[in-house]
Amino acid sequence: MKNRSTLLRLALPALAVSFAAAAHAAPTPSPKEAWARELADYERTLRESPTSYLNLNDMAYLEPKGKVGLDPKAPHAAARWIKDPAPGKGLLTVRRDGTTVRVQDGTGRNLAGLGDGGHWTSPNGLLLSVGAGRFNVRVGLHDPRSPSQKAFRGLSYFPYAPDLVVRADFQRNAKPEPVRFETSRKLFKDGFKVGVLRFVRDGTPCALEAFALGPLNGPHAELYVPFRDATTGRESYGGGRNVDIPLPGGVRSGPVTVDFNRAYNPLCARSPFFNCILYPGNKLPIAIRAGEKAPPPH
């Protein structure tokens, strides 16, 4: 009993602090508030990140042993990748070595080795970023002085629409079907068609093919759903939009939530330097006035 009383007496101040903290804890945000915060965080990243797509001068997609060059004296605004650079021209050379990118000066001396997510600042202040994909390695050339990034005022979205957070029935295919998507740069990306989503909107039956570009099981499993609707090419991007459906329990048949407020444009809608899937199917007979709107011309 003595030990129990002592433990209780010692615990009381901590309990008081805990209850006080709970009383003053921020309330759980509503779905609309959570959506607005996510959007604000994303826009802040675009505005502030040194590797934002807003400050991209150019992007190269390197196949195995591929390389590009860069004139270290080029003015920031005019700097572009030089394809298949000739040796001895005083250029920086960026070459792919497996999933790593090596930066060399005009004498062949290594200046940097960059993996996925790495970046390096060139002598003239331009930033190189690396992203390793399943089929190629992309190398971005960023201008930290970019007027486009400084002038960015945010993305254009439809107002939050709680009625476009829909419950759909997902029927998984017995076996994932390999799919090859054509991209905006006339390249290809491979994925799997894994099933069909069905829901009813204002009395209209709707169906969307669902794909997987990553794992089908584990905490990072998700459905990738490109779609077009009655707003496409008018109020929303002409190439269609995407919505991702996280399925941390794995991709299996059953009811799922499709939040069209989180529908987003492919990156090629925002910059000509990206390599995006533009799927011609999945045309909905209704208007989805939620998610990202058409971007300004680039």
PDB file of C-alpha atoms in Angstrom:
ATOM      1  CA  MET A   1       0.000   0.000   0.000  1.00  0.00           C
ATOM      2  CA  LYS A   2       2.828   2.346   0.888  1.00  0.00           C
ATOM      3  CA  ASN A   3       4.496   1.861  -2.471  1.00  0.00           C
ATOM      4  CA  ARG A   4       1.177   2.325  -4.235  1.00  0.00           C
ATOM      5  CA  SER A   5       0.495   5.603  -2.355  1.00  0.00           C
ATOM      6  CA  THR A   6       3.983   6.844  -3.125  1.00  0.00           C
ATOM      7  CA  LEU A   7       3.581   6.087  -6.823  1.00  0.00           C
ATOM      8  CA  LEU A   8       0.213   7.832  -6.893  1.00  0.00           C
ATOM      9  CA  ARG A   9       1.606  10.901  -5.127  1.00  0.00           C
ATOM     10  CA  LEU A  10       4.499  11.086  -7.572  1.00  0.00           C
ATOM     11  CA  ALA A  11       2.174  10.620 -10.519  1.00  0.00           C
ATOM     12  CA  LEU A  12      -0.322  13.330  -9.574  1.00  0.00           C
ATOM     13  CA  PRO A  13       1.757  16.311 -10.802  1.00  0.00           C
ATOM     14  CA  ALA A  14       2.433  14.547 -14.089  1.00  0.00           C
ATOM     15  CA  LEU A  15      -1.251  13.728 -14.462  1.00  0.00           C
ATOM     16  CA  ALA A  16      -2.152  17.350 -13.772  1.00  0.00           C
ATOM     17  CA  VAL A  17       0.265  18.512 -16.456  1.00  0.00           C
ATOM     18  CA  SER A  18      -1.103  15.890 -18.852  1.00  0.00           C
ATOM     19  CA  PHE A  19      -4.716  16.957 -18.277  1.00  0.00           C
ATOM     20  CA  ALA A  20      -3.780  20.631 -18.643  1.00  0.00           C
ATOM     21  CA  ALA A  21      -1.971  19.908 -21.897  1.00  0.00           C
ATOM     22  CA  ALA A  22      -4.970  17.968 -23.175  1.00  0.00           C
ATOM     23  CA  ALA A  23      -7.275  20.835 -22.252  1.00  0.00           C
ATOM     24  CA  HIS A  24      -5.133  23.264 -24.237  1.00  0.00           C
ATOM     25  CA  ALA A  25      -4.282  20.903 -27.108  1.00  0.00           C
ATOM     26  CA  ALA A  26      -5.249  22.051 -30.560  1.00  0.00           C
ATOM     27  CA  PRO A  27      -8.544  20.528 -31.670  1.00  0.00           C
ATOM     28  CA  THR A  28      -8.457  17.913 -34.399  1.00  0.00           C
ATOM     29  CA  PRO A  29      -8.725  19.776 -37.712  1.00  0.00           C
ATOM     30  CA  SER A  30     -11.790  19.251 -39.845  1.00  0.00           C
ATOM     31  CA  PRO A  31     -11.290  17.546 -43.234  1.00  0.00           C
ATOM     32  CA  LYS A  32     -11.474  20.962 -44.895  1.00  0.00           C
ATOM     33  CA  GLU A  33      -8.889  22.428 -42.506  1.00  0.00           C
ATOM     34  CA  ALA A  34      -6.552  19.454 -43.004  1.00  0.00           C
ATOM     35  CA  TRP A  35      -6.847  19.846 -46.789  1.00  0.00           C
ATOM     36  CA  ALA A  36      -6.131  23.592 -46.580  1.00  0.00           C
ATOM     37  CA  ARG A  37      -3.062  22.982 -44.413  1.00  0.00           C
ATOM     38  CA  GLU A  38      -1.690  20.362 -46.797  1.00  0.00           C
ATOM     39  CA  LEU A  39      -2.140  22.750 -49.708  1.00  0.00           C
ATOM     40  CA  ALA A  40      -0.488  25.620 -47.809  1.00  0.00           C
ATOM     41  CA  ASP A  41       2.475  23.397 -46.874  1.00  0.00           C
ATOM     42  CA  TYR A  42       2.907  22.255 -50.476  1.00  0.00           C
ATOM     43  CA  GLU A  43       2.767  25.809 -51.816  1.00  0.00           C
ATOM     44  CA  ARG A  44       5.313  26.898 -49.205  1.00  0.00           C
ATOM     45  CA  THR A  45       7.653  24.146 -50.387  1.00  0.00           C
ATOM     46  CA  LEU A  46       7.265  25.254 -54.001  1.00  0.00           C
ATOM     47  CA  ARG A  47       7.993  28.839 -53.003  1.00  0.00           C
ATOM     48  CA  GLU A  48      11.035  28.081 -50.818  1.00  0.00           C
ATOM     49  CA  SER A  49      12.673  24.853 -51.983  1.00  0.00           C
ATOM     50  CA  PRO A  50      15.962  25.269 -53.887  1.00  0.00           C
ATOM     51  CA  THR A  51      14.891  22.304 -56.060  1.00  0.00           C
ATOM     52  CA  SER A  52      11.333  23.491 -56.753  1.00  0.00           C
ATOM     53  CA  TYR A  53       9.981  22.906 -60.249  1.00  0.00           C
ATOM     54  CA  LEU A  54       9.303  26.658 -60.315  1.00  0.00           C
ATOM     55  CA  ASN A  55      13.012  27.387 -60.738  1.00  0.00           C
ATOM     56  CA  LEU A  56      13.796  24.655 -63.276  1.00  0.00           C
ATOM     57  CA  ASN A  57      15.838  25.726 -66.288  1.00  0.00           C
ATOM     58  CA  ASP A  58      16.063  22.250 -67.780  1.00  0.00           C
ATOM     59  CA  MET A  59      15.714  18.542 -67.029  1.00  0.00           C
ATOM     60  CA  ALA A  60      17.664  15.625 -68.498  1.00  0.00           C
ATOM     61  CA  TYR A  61      16.593  11.989 -68.372  1.00  0.00           C
ATOM     62  CA  LEU A  62      19.710   9.830 -68.397  1.00  0.00           C
ATOM     63  CA  GLU A  63      19.645   6.261 -69.641  1.00  0.00           C
ATOM     64  CA  PRO A  64      22.471   3.930 -68.501  1.00  0.00           C
ATOM     65  CA  LYS A  65      25.844   5.552 -69.327  1.00  0.00           C
ATOM     66  CA  GLY A  66      24.051   8.680 -70.540  1.00  0.00           C
ATOM     67  CA  LYS A  67      25.596  12.101 -70.042  1.00  0.00           C
ATOM     68  CA  VAL A  68      24.936  15.811 -70.472  1.00  0.00           C
ATOM     69  CA  GLY A  69      27.146  18.882 -70.279  1.00  0.00           C
ATOM     70  CA  LEU A  70      26.860  22.349 -68.799  1.00  0.00           C
ATOM     71  CA  ASP A  71      28.701  25.531 -69.725  1.00  0.00           C
ATOM     72  CA  PRO A  72      29.914  26.812 -66.311  1.00  0.00           C
ATOM     73  CA  LYS A  73      30.026  30.356 -67.690  1.00  0.00           C
ATOM     74  CA  ALA A  74      26.481  30.442 -69.064  1.00  0.00           C
ATOM     75  CA  PRO A  75      24.212  33.161 -67.633  1.00  0.00           C
ATOM     76  CA  HIS A  76      21.657  31.736 -65.218  1.00  0.00           C
ATOM     77  CA  ALA A  77      18.585  32.385 -67.335  1.00  0.00           C
ATOM     78  CA  ALA A  78      20.169  30.939 -70.487  1.00  0.00           C
ATOM     79  CA  ALA A  79      21.787  27.837 -68.959  1.00  0.00           C
ATOM     80  CA  ARG A  80      20.609  24.553 -70.483  1.00  0.00           C
ATOM     81  CA  TRP A  81      21.875  21.001 -70.631  1.00  0.00           C
ATOM     82  CA  ILE A  82      24.073  20.184 -73.620  1.00  0.00           C
ATOM     83  CA  LYS A  83      23.372  16.711 -74.985  1.00  0.00           C
ATOM     84  CA  ASP A  84      26.317  14.371 -75.651  1.00  0.00           C
ATOM     85  CA  PRO A  85      28.993  16.969 -74.815  1.00  0.00           C
ATOM     86  CA  ALA A  86      32.325  16.657 -76.614  1.00  0.00           C
ATOM     87  CA  PRO A  87      35.395  16.282 -74.359  1.00  0.00           C
ATOM     88  CA  GLY A  88      37.868  19.099 -73.920  1.00  0.00           C
ATOM     89  CA  LYS A  89      35.382  21.948 -74.317  1.00  0.00           C
ATOM     90  CA  GLY A  90      35.670  23.263 -70.771  1.00  0.00           C
ATOM     91  CA  LEU A  91      32.216  21.970 -69.899  1.00  0.00           C
ATOM     92  CA  LEU A  92      31.026  20.373 -66.714  1.00  0.00           C
ATOM     93  CA  THR A  93      29.960  16.816 -67.516  1.00  0.00           C
ATOM     94  CA  VAL A  94      27.168  15.015 -65.699  1.00  0.00           C
ATOM     95  CA  ARG A  95      27.187  11.280 -66.385  1.00  0.00           C
ATOM     96  CA  ARG A  96      25.120   8.411 -65.085  1.00  0.00           C
ATOM     97  CA  ASP A  97      26.900   5.584 -63.266  1.00  0.00           C
ATOM     98  CA  GLY A  98      24.245   3.058 -62.234  1.00  0.00           C
ATOM     99  CA  THR A  99      21.775   4.966 -60.068  1.00  0.00           C
ATOM    100  CA  THR A 100      24.446   7.539 -59.198  1.00  0.00           C
ATOM    101  CA  VAL A 101      25.304  10.702 -61.100  1.00  0.00           C
ATOM    102  CA  ARG A 102      28.906  11.883 -61.281  1.00  0.00           C
ATOM    103  CA  VAL A 103      29.818  15.508 -61.947  1.00  0.00           C
ATOM    104  CA  GLN A 104      33.201  16.111 -63.583  1.00  0.00           C
ATOM    105  CA  ASP A 105      35.053  19.207 -64.699  1.00  0.00           C
ATOM    106  CA  GLY A 106      36.594  19.727 -68.140  1.00  0.00           C
ATOM    107  CA  THR A 107      39.679  17.670 -67.180  1.00  0.00           C
ATOM    108  CA  GLY A 108      37.636  14.667 -66.052  1.00  0.00           C
ATOM    109  CA  ARG A 109      38.198  15.337 -62.345  1.00  0.00           C
ATOM    110  CA  ASN A 110      35.302  14.212 -60.159  1.00  0.00           C
ATOM    111  CA  LEU A 111      33.549  17.084 -58.386  1.00  0.00           C
ATOM    112  CA  ALA A 112      30.557  15.278 -56.909  1.00  0.00           C
ATOM    113  CA  GLY A 113      28.745  11.957 -56.759  1.00  0.00           C
ATOM    114  CA  LEU A 114      25.012  12.275 -56.261  1.00  0.00           C
ATOM    115  CA  GLY A 115      22.382   9.674 -55.432  1.00  0.00           C
ATOM    116  CA  ASP A 116      18.610   9.882 -55.388  1.00  0.00           C
ATOM    117  CA  GLY A 117      17.537  13.162 -53.776  1.00  0.00           C
ATOM    118  CA  GLY A 118      21.040  14.632 -53.915  1.00  0.00           C
ATOM    119  CA  HIS A 119      21.896  18.107 -55.144  1.00  0.00           C
ATOM    120  CA  TRP A 120      25.056  20.088 -55.867  1.00  0.00           C
ATOM    121  CA  THR A 121      25.769  23.755 -56.552  1.00  0.00           C
ATOM    122  CA  SER A 122      27.840  24.496 -59.649  1.00  0.00           C
ATOM    123  CA  PRO A 123      30.556  27.180 -59.675  1.00  0.00           C
ATOM    124  CA  ASN A 124      28.201  29.683 -61.310  1.00  0.00           C
ATOM    125  CA  GLY A 125      25.518  29.140 -58.661  1.00  0.00           C
ATOM    126  CA  LEU A 126      23.138  26.857 -60.566  1.00  0.00           C
ATOM    127  CA  LEU A 127      21.846  23.862 -58.630  1.00  0.00           C
ATOM    128  CA  LEU A 128      21.836  20.277 -59.902  1.00  0.00           C
ATOM    129  CA  SER A 129      19.255  17.872 -58.465  1.00  0.00           C
ATOM    130  CA  VAL A 130      19.016  14.109 -58.941  1.00  0.00           C
ATOM    131  CA  GLY A 131      15.989  11.836 -58.884  1.00  0.00           C
ATOM    132  CA  ALA A 132      16.350   8.094 -59.515  1.00  0.00           C
ATOM    133  CA  GLY A 133      13.377   6.504 -61.246  1.00  0.00           C
ATOM    134  CA  ARG A 134      12.750   2.893 -62.215  1.00  0.00           C
ATOM    135  CA  PHE A 135      13.708   3.489 -65.853  1.00  0.00           C
ATOM    136  CA  ASN A 136      16.028   6.488 -65.881  1.00  0.00           C
ATOM    137  CA  VAL A 137      17.728   9.047 -63.688  1.00  0.00           C
ATOM    138  CA  ARG A 138      16.546  12.616 -64.027  1.00  0.00           C
ATOM    139  CA  VAL A 139      18.902  15.519 -63.466  1.00  0.00           C
ATOM    140  CA  GLY A 140      17.388  18.941 -62.914  1.00  0.00           C
ATOM    141  CA  LEU A 141      19.101  22.267 -63.532  1.00  0.00           C
ATOM    142  CA  HIS A 142      17.765  24.909 -61.145  1.00  0.00           C
ATOM    143  CA  ASP A 143      18.203  28.672 -61.071  1.00  0.00           C
ATOM    144  CA  PRO A 144      17.894  29.953 -57.469  1.00  0.00           C
ATOM    145  CA  ARG A 145      17.372  33.478 -58.852  1.00  0.00           C
ATOM    146  CA  SER A 146      14.382  32.390 -60.940  1.00  0.00           C
ATOM    147  CA  PRO A 147      11.789  35.176 -61.271  1.00  0.00           C
ATOM    148  CA  SER A 148       9.052  32.534 -61.661  1.00  0.00           C
ATOM    149  CA  GLN A 149       9.673  31.194 -58.177  1.00  0.00           C
ATOM    150  CA  LYS A 150       9.828  34.667 -56.671  1.00  0.00           C
ATOM    151  CA  ALA A 151       6.551  35.619 -58.391  1.00  0.00           C
ATOM    152  CA  PHE A 152       4.662  32.447 -57.360  1.00  0.00           C
ATOM    153  CA  ARG A 153       1.379  33.255 -55.604  1.00  0.00           C
ATOM    154  CA  GLY A 154      -0.096  29.788 -55.270  1.00  0.00           C
ATOM    155  CA  LEU A 155      -1.925  27.090 -57.188  1.00  0.00           C
ATOM    156  CA  SER A 156      -5.518  27.321 -58.376  1.00  0.00           C
ATOM    157  CA  TYR A 157      -7.971  24.924 -56.732  1.00  0.00           C
ATOM    158  CA  PHE A 158     -11.704  24.413 -56.714  1.00  0.00           C
ATOM    159  CA  PRO A 159     -13.309  25.181 -53.333  1.00  0.00           C
ATOM    160  CA  TYR A 160     -13.313  22.244 -50.931  1.00  0.00           C
ATOM    161  CA  ALA A 161     -16.237  19.943 -51.772  1.00  0.00           C
ATOM    162  CA  PRO A 162     -17.140  17.508 -48.970  1.00  0.00           C
ATOM    163  CA  ASP A 163     -19.612  15.741 -51.267  1.00  0.00           C
ATOM    164  CA  LEU A 164     -16.714  14.773 -53.549  1.00  0.00           C
ATOM    165  CA  VAL A 165     -15.122  12.637 -50.877  1.00  0.00           C
ATOM    166  CA  VAL A 166     -16.809   9.516 -52.211  1.00  0.00           C
ATOM    167  CA  ARG A 167     -17.024   5.917 -51.083  1.00  0.00           C
ATOM    168  CA  ALA A 168     -16.274   3.572 -53.934  1.00  0.00           C
ATOM    169  CA  ASP A 169     -16.277  -0.177 -54.290  1.00  0.00           C
ATOM    170  CA  PHE A 170     -12.887  -1.459 -55.412  1.00  0.00           C
ATOM    171  CA  GLN A 171     -12.769  -4.796 -57.176  1.00  0.00           C
ATOM    172  CA  ARG A 172      -9.210  -6.059 -57.464  1.00  0.00           C
ATOM    173  CA  ASN A 173      -8.214  -8.111 -60.488  1.00  0.00           C
ATOM    174  CA  ALA A 174      -7.307 -11.723 -59.823  1.00  0.00           C
ATOM    175  CA  LYS A 175      -3.890 -10.952 -61.315  1.00  0.00           C
ATOM    176  CA  PRO A 176      -2.287  -7.508 -61.883  1.00  0.00           C
ATOM    177  CA  GLU A 177      -2.165  -6.712 -65.598  1.00  0.00           C
ATOM    178  CA  PRO A 178       1.073  -5.114 -66.911  1.00  0.00           C
ATOM    179  CA  VAL A 179       0.449  -1.739 -68.566  1.00  0.00           C
ATOM    180  CA  ARG A 180       2.822   0.488 -70.529  1.00  0.00           C
ATOM    181  CA  PHE A 181       1.889   4.171 -70.363  1.00  0.00           C
ATOM    182  CA  GLU A 182       3.017   6.699 -72.956  1.00  0.00           C
ATOM    183  CA  THR A 183       4.318   9.903 -71.424  1.00  0.00           C
ATOM    184  CA  SER A 184       4.320  13.592 -72.262  1.00  0.00           C
ATOM    185  CA  ARG A 185       7.893  13.269 -73.605  1.00  0.00           C
ATOM    186  CA  LYS A 186       6.964  10.341 -75.861  1.00  0.00           C
ATOM    187  CA  LEU A 187       8.701   7.926 -73.512  1.00  0.00           C
ATOM    188  CA  PHE A 188       7.147   5.058 -71.583  1.00  0.00           C
ATOM    189  CA  LYS A 189       6.455   4.108 -67.976  1.00  0.00           C
ATOM    190  CA  ASP A 190       5.380   0.672 -66.817  1.00  0.00           C
ATOM    191  CA  GLY A 191       2.800  -0.118 -64.181  1.00  0.00           C
ATOM    192  CA  PHE A 192      -0.006  -2.551 -63.421  1.00  0.00           C
ATOM    193  CA  LYS A 193      -3.747  -2.345 -63.836  1.00  0.00           C
ATOM    194  CA  VAL A 194      -4.950  -3.780 -60.559  1.00  0.00           C
ATOM    195  CA  GLY A 195      -8.726  -3.314 -60.573  1.00  0.00           C
ATOM    196  CA  VAL A 196     -11.774  -1.092 -61.019  1.00  0.00           C
ATOM    197  CA  LEU A 197     -13.405   1.515 -58.771  1.00  0.00           C
ATOM    198  CA  ARG A 198     -17.177   1.959 -58.976  1.00  0.00           C
ATOM    199  CA  PHE A 199     -19.351   4.629 -57.395  1.00  0.00           C
ATOM    200  CA  VAL A 200     -22.540   6.577 -58.076  1.00  0.00           C
ATOM    201  CA  ARG A 201     -22.586  10.368 -58.312  1.00  0.00           C
ATOM    202  CA  ASP A 202     -25.948  12.181 -58.522  1.00  0.00           C
ATOM    203  CA  GLY A 203     -27.541   9.024 -59.852  1.00  0.00           C
ATOM    204  CA  THR A 204     -24.836   8.481 -62.495  1.00  0.00           C
ATOM    205  CA  PRO A 205     -22.855   5.215 -62.294  1.00  0.00           C
ATOM    206  CA  CYS A 206     -19.106   5.855 -62.601  1.00  0.00           C
ATOM    207  CA  ALA A 207     -16.175   3.493 -63.073  1.00  0.00           C
ATOM    208  CA  LEU A 208     -12.432   4.148 -63.008  1.00  0.00           C
ATOM    209  CA  GLU A 209      -9.566   1.795 -63.772  1.00  0.00           C
ATOM    210  CA  ALA A 210      -7.048   1.748 -60.926  1.00  0.00           C
ATOM    211  CA  PHE A 211      -3.319   1.213 -61.362  1.00  0.00           C
ATOM    212  CA  ALA A 212      -0.254   0.593 -59.228  1.00  0.00           C
ATOM    213  CA  LEU A 213       3.120   2.202 -59.946  1.00  0.00           C
ATOM    214  CA  GLY A 214       4.690   0.881 -56.752  1.00  0.00           C
ATOM    215  CA  PRO A 215       4.233  -1.901 -54.191  1.00  0.00           C
ATOM    216  CA  LEU A 216       0.885  -3.678 -53.837  1.00  0.00           C
ATOM    217  CA  ASN A 217       1.482  -4.505 -50.182  1.00  0.00           C
ATOM    218  CA  GLY A 218       2.965  -2.797 -47.158  1.00  0.00           C
ATOM    219  CA  PRO A 219       2.587   0.710 -45.702  1.00  0.00           C
ATOM    220  CA  HIS A 220       3.327   2.470 -49.013  1.00  0.00           C
ATOM    221  CA  ALA A 221       0.777   0.611 -51.133  1.00  0.00           C
ATOM    222  CA  GLU A 222      -1.579   2.903 -53.025  1.00  0.00           C
ATOM    223  CA  LEU A 223      -3.784   3.113 -56.079  1.00  0.00           C
ATOM    224  CA  TYR A 224      -2.885   5.530 -58.857  1.00  0.00           C
ATOM    225  CA  VAL A 225      -6.020   6.752 -60.644  1.00  0.00           C
ATOM    226  CA  PRO A 226      -5.660   9.102 -63.645  1.00  0.00           C
ATOM    227  CA  PHE A 227      -8.976  10.496 -64.836  1.00  0.00           C
ATOM    228  CA  ARG A 228     -10.746  12.992 -67.056  1.00  0.00           C
ATOM    229  CA  ASP A 229     -14.170  14.506 -66.476  1.00  0.00           C
ATOM    230  CA  ALA A 230     -16.550  17.130 -67.836  1.00  0.00           C
ATOM    231  CA  THR A 231     -14.244  19.946 -66.624  1.00  0.00           C
ATOM    232  CA  THR A 232     -11.179  18.603 -68.503  1.00  0.00           C
ATOM    233  CA  GLY A 233      -9.817  21.097 -71.012  1.00  0.00           C
ATOM    234  CA  ARG A 234     -12.078  23.828 -69.652  1.00  0.00           C
ATOM    235  CA  GLU A 235     -11.826  24.385 -65.928  1.00  0.00           C
ATOM    236  CA  SER A 236      -9.177  21.717 -65.329  1.00  0.00           C
ATOM    237  CA  TYR A 237      -6.022  20.599 -67.144  1.00  0.00           C
ATOM    238  CA  GLY A 238      -6.549  19.227 -70.649  1.00  0.00           C
ATOM    239  CA  GLY A 239      -4.300  16.229 -70.030  1.00  0.00           C
ATOM    240  CA  GLY A 240      -6.410  15.037 -67.125  1.00  0.00           C
ATOM    241  CA  ARG A 241      -5.719  14.823 -63.419  1.00  0.00           C
ATOM    242  CA  ASN A 242      -4.656  12.158 -60.935  1.00  0.00           C
ATOM    243  CA  VAL A 243      -5.862  11.056 -57.533  1.00  0.00           C
ATOM    244  CA  ASP A 244      -3.916   8.702 -55.260  1.00  0.00           C
ATOM    245  CA  ILE A 245      -5.629   6.361 -52.809  1.00  0.00           C
ATOM    246  CA  PRO A 246      -3.363   5.208 -49.943  1.00  0.00           C
ATOM    247  CA  LEU A 247      -4.010   1.598 -48.930  1.00  0.00           C
ATOM    248  CA  PRO A 248      -1.573   0.904 -46.072  1.00  0.00           C
ATOM    249  CA  GLY A 249      -3.242  -2.458 -45.485  1.00  0.00           C
ATOM    250  CA  GLY A 250      -2.433  -3.557 -49.040  1.00  0.00           C
ATOM    251  CA  VAL A 251      -4.316  -3.514 -52.332  1.00  0.00           C
ATOM    252  CA  ARG A 252      -7.365  -5.726 -51.884  1.00  0.00           C
ATOM    253  CA  SER A 253     -11.045  -5.655 -52.829  1.00  0.00           C
ATOM    254  CA  GLY A 254     -13.470  -3.686 -50.692  1.00  0.00           C
ATOM    255  CA  PRO A 255     -14.800  -0.175 -50.031  1.00  0.00           C
ATOM    256  CA  VAL A 256     -12.298   2.689 -50.377  1.00  0.00           C
ATOM    257  CA  THR A 257     -12.466   6.463 -50.021  1.00  0.00           C
ATOM    258  CA  VAL A 258     -11.702   8.578 -53.086  1.00  0.00           C
ATOM    259  CA  ASP A 259     -11.049  12.207 -52.110  1.00  0.00           C
ATOM    260  CA  PHE A 260     -11.310  14.234 -55.303  1.00  0.00           C
ATOM    261  CA  ASN A 261     -10.355  17.375 -53.359  1.00  0.00           C
ATOM    262  CA  ARG A 262      -6.830  15.975 -53.544  1.00  0.00           C
ATOM    263  CA  ALA A 263      -6.934  15.522 -57.322  1.00  0.00           C
ATOM    264  CA  TYR A 264      -3.759  17.028 -58.745  1.00  0.00           C
ATOM    265  CA  ASN A 265      -2.296  17.923 -62.109  1.00  0.00           C
ATOM    266  CA  PRO A 266       0.649  15.918 -63.442  1.00  0.00           C
ATOM    267  CA  LEU A 267       3.875  17.886 -63.158  1.00  0.00           C
ATOM    268  CA  CYS A 268       4.091  18.344 -66.931  1.00  0.00           C
ATOM    269  CA  ALA A 269       1.048  20.621 -66.565  1.00  0.00           C
ATOM    270  CA  ARG A 270       3.272  22.960 -64.556  1.00  0.00           C
ATOM    271  CA  SER A 271       6.595  22.614 -66.340  1.00  0.00           C
ATOM    272  CA  PRO A 272       7.565  21.344 -69.814  1.00  0.00           C
ATOM    273  CA  PHE A 273      10.600  19.574 -68.346  1.00  0.00           C
ATOM    274  CA  PHE A 274       8.749  16.718 -66.639  1.00  0.00           C
ATOM    275  CA  ASN A 275       7.948  13.282 -68.009  1.00  0.00           C
ATOM    276  CA  CYS A 276       4.338  12.498 -67.061  1.00  0.00           C
ATOM    277  CA  ILE A 277       1.792   9.813 -67.755  1.00  0.00           C
ATOM    278  CA  LEU A 278      -1.104  11.207 -69.802  1.00  0.00           C
ATOM    279  CA  TYR A 279      -3.669   8.407 -69.742  1.00  0.00           C
ATOM    280  CA  PRO A 280      -6.393   8.794 -72.408  1.00  0.00           C
ATOM    281  CA  GLY A 281      -8.923   6.558 -70.661  1.00  0.00           C
ATOM    282  CA  ASN A 282     -10.923   6.867 -67.431  1.00  0.00           C
ATOM    283  CA  LYS A 283     -13.345   9.485 -68.766  1.00  0.00           C
ATOM    284  CA  LEU A 284     -16.061  10.262 -66.234  1.00  0.00           C
ATOM    285  CA  PRO A 285     -19.462  11.405 -67.558  1.00  0.00           C
ATOM    286  CA  ILE A 286     -19.744  13.967 -64.747  1.00  0.00           C
ATOM    287  CA  ALA A 287     -17.986  17.157 -63.655  1.00  0.00           C
ATOM    288  CA  ILE A 288     -15.505  16.834 -60.781  1.00  0.00           C
ATOM    289  CA  ARG A 289     -15.326  20.400 -59.472  1.00  0.00           C
ATOM    290  CA  ALA A 290     -12.807  19.592 -56.774  1.00  0.00           C
ATOM    291  CA  GLY A 291      -9.046  19.451 -56.664  1.00  0.00           C
ATOM    292  CA  GLU A 292      -6.579  21.368 -58.800  1.00  0.00           C
ATOM    293  CA  LYS A 293      -7.750  23.610 -61.635  1.00  0.00           C
ATOM    294  CA  ALA A 294      -6.075  24.291 -64.977  1.00  0.00           C
ATOM    295  CA  PRO A 295      -2.646  25.909 -64.535  1.00  0.00           C
ATOM    296  CA  PRO A 296      -1.538  29.082 -66.320  1.00  0.00           C
ATOM    297  CA  PRO A 297       0.332  28.528 -69.609  1.00  0.00           C
ATOM    298  CA  HIS A 298       4.061  27.809 -69.321  1.00  0.00           C
TER     299      HIS A 298
END
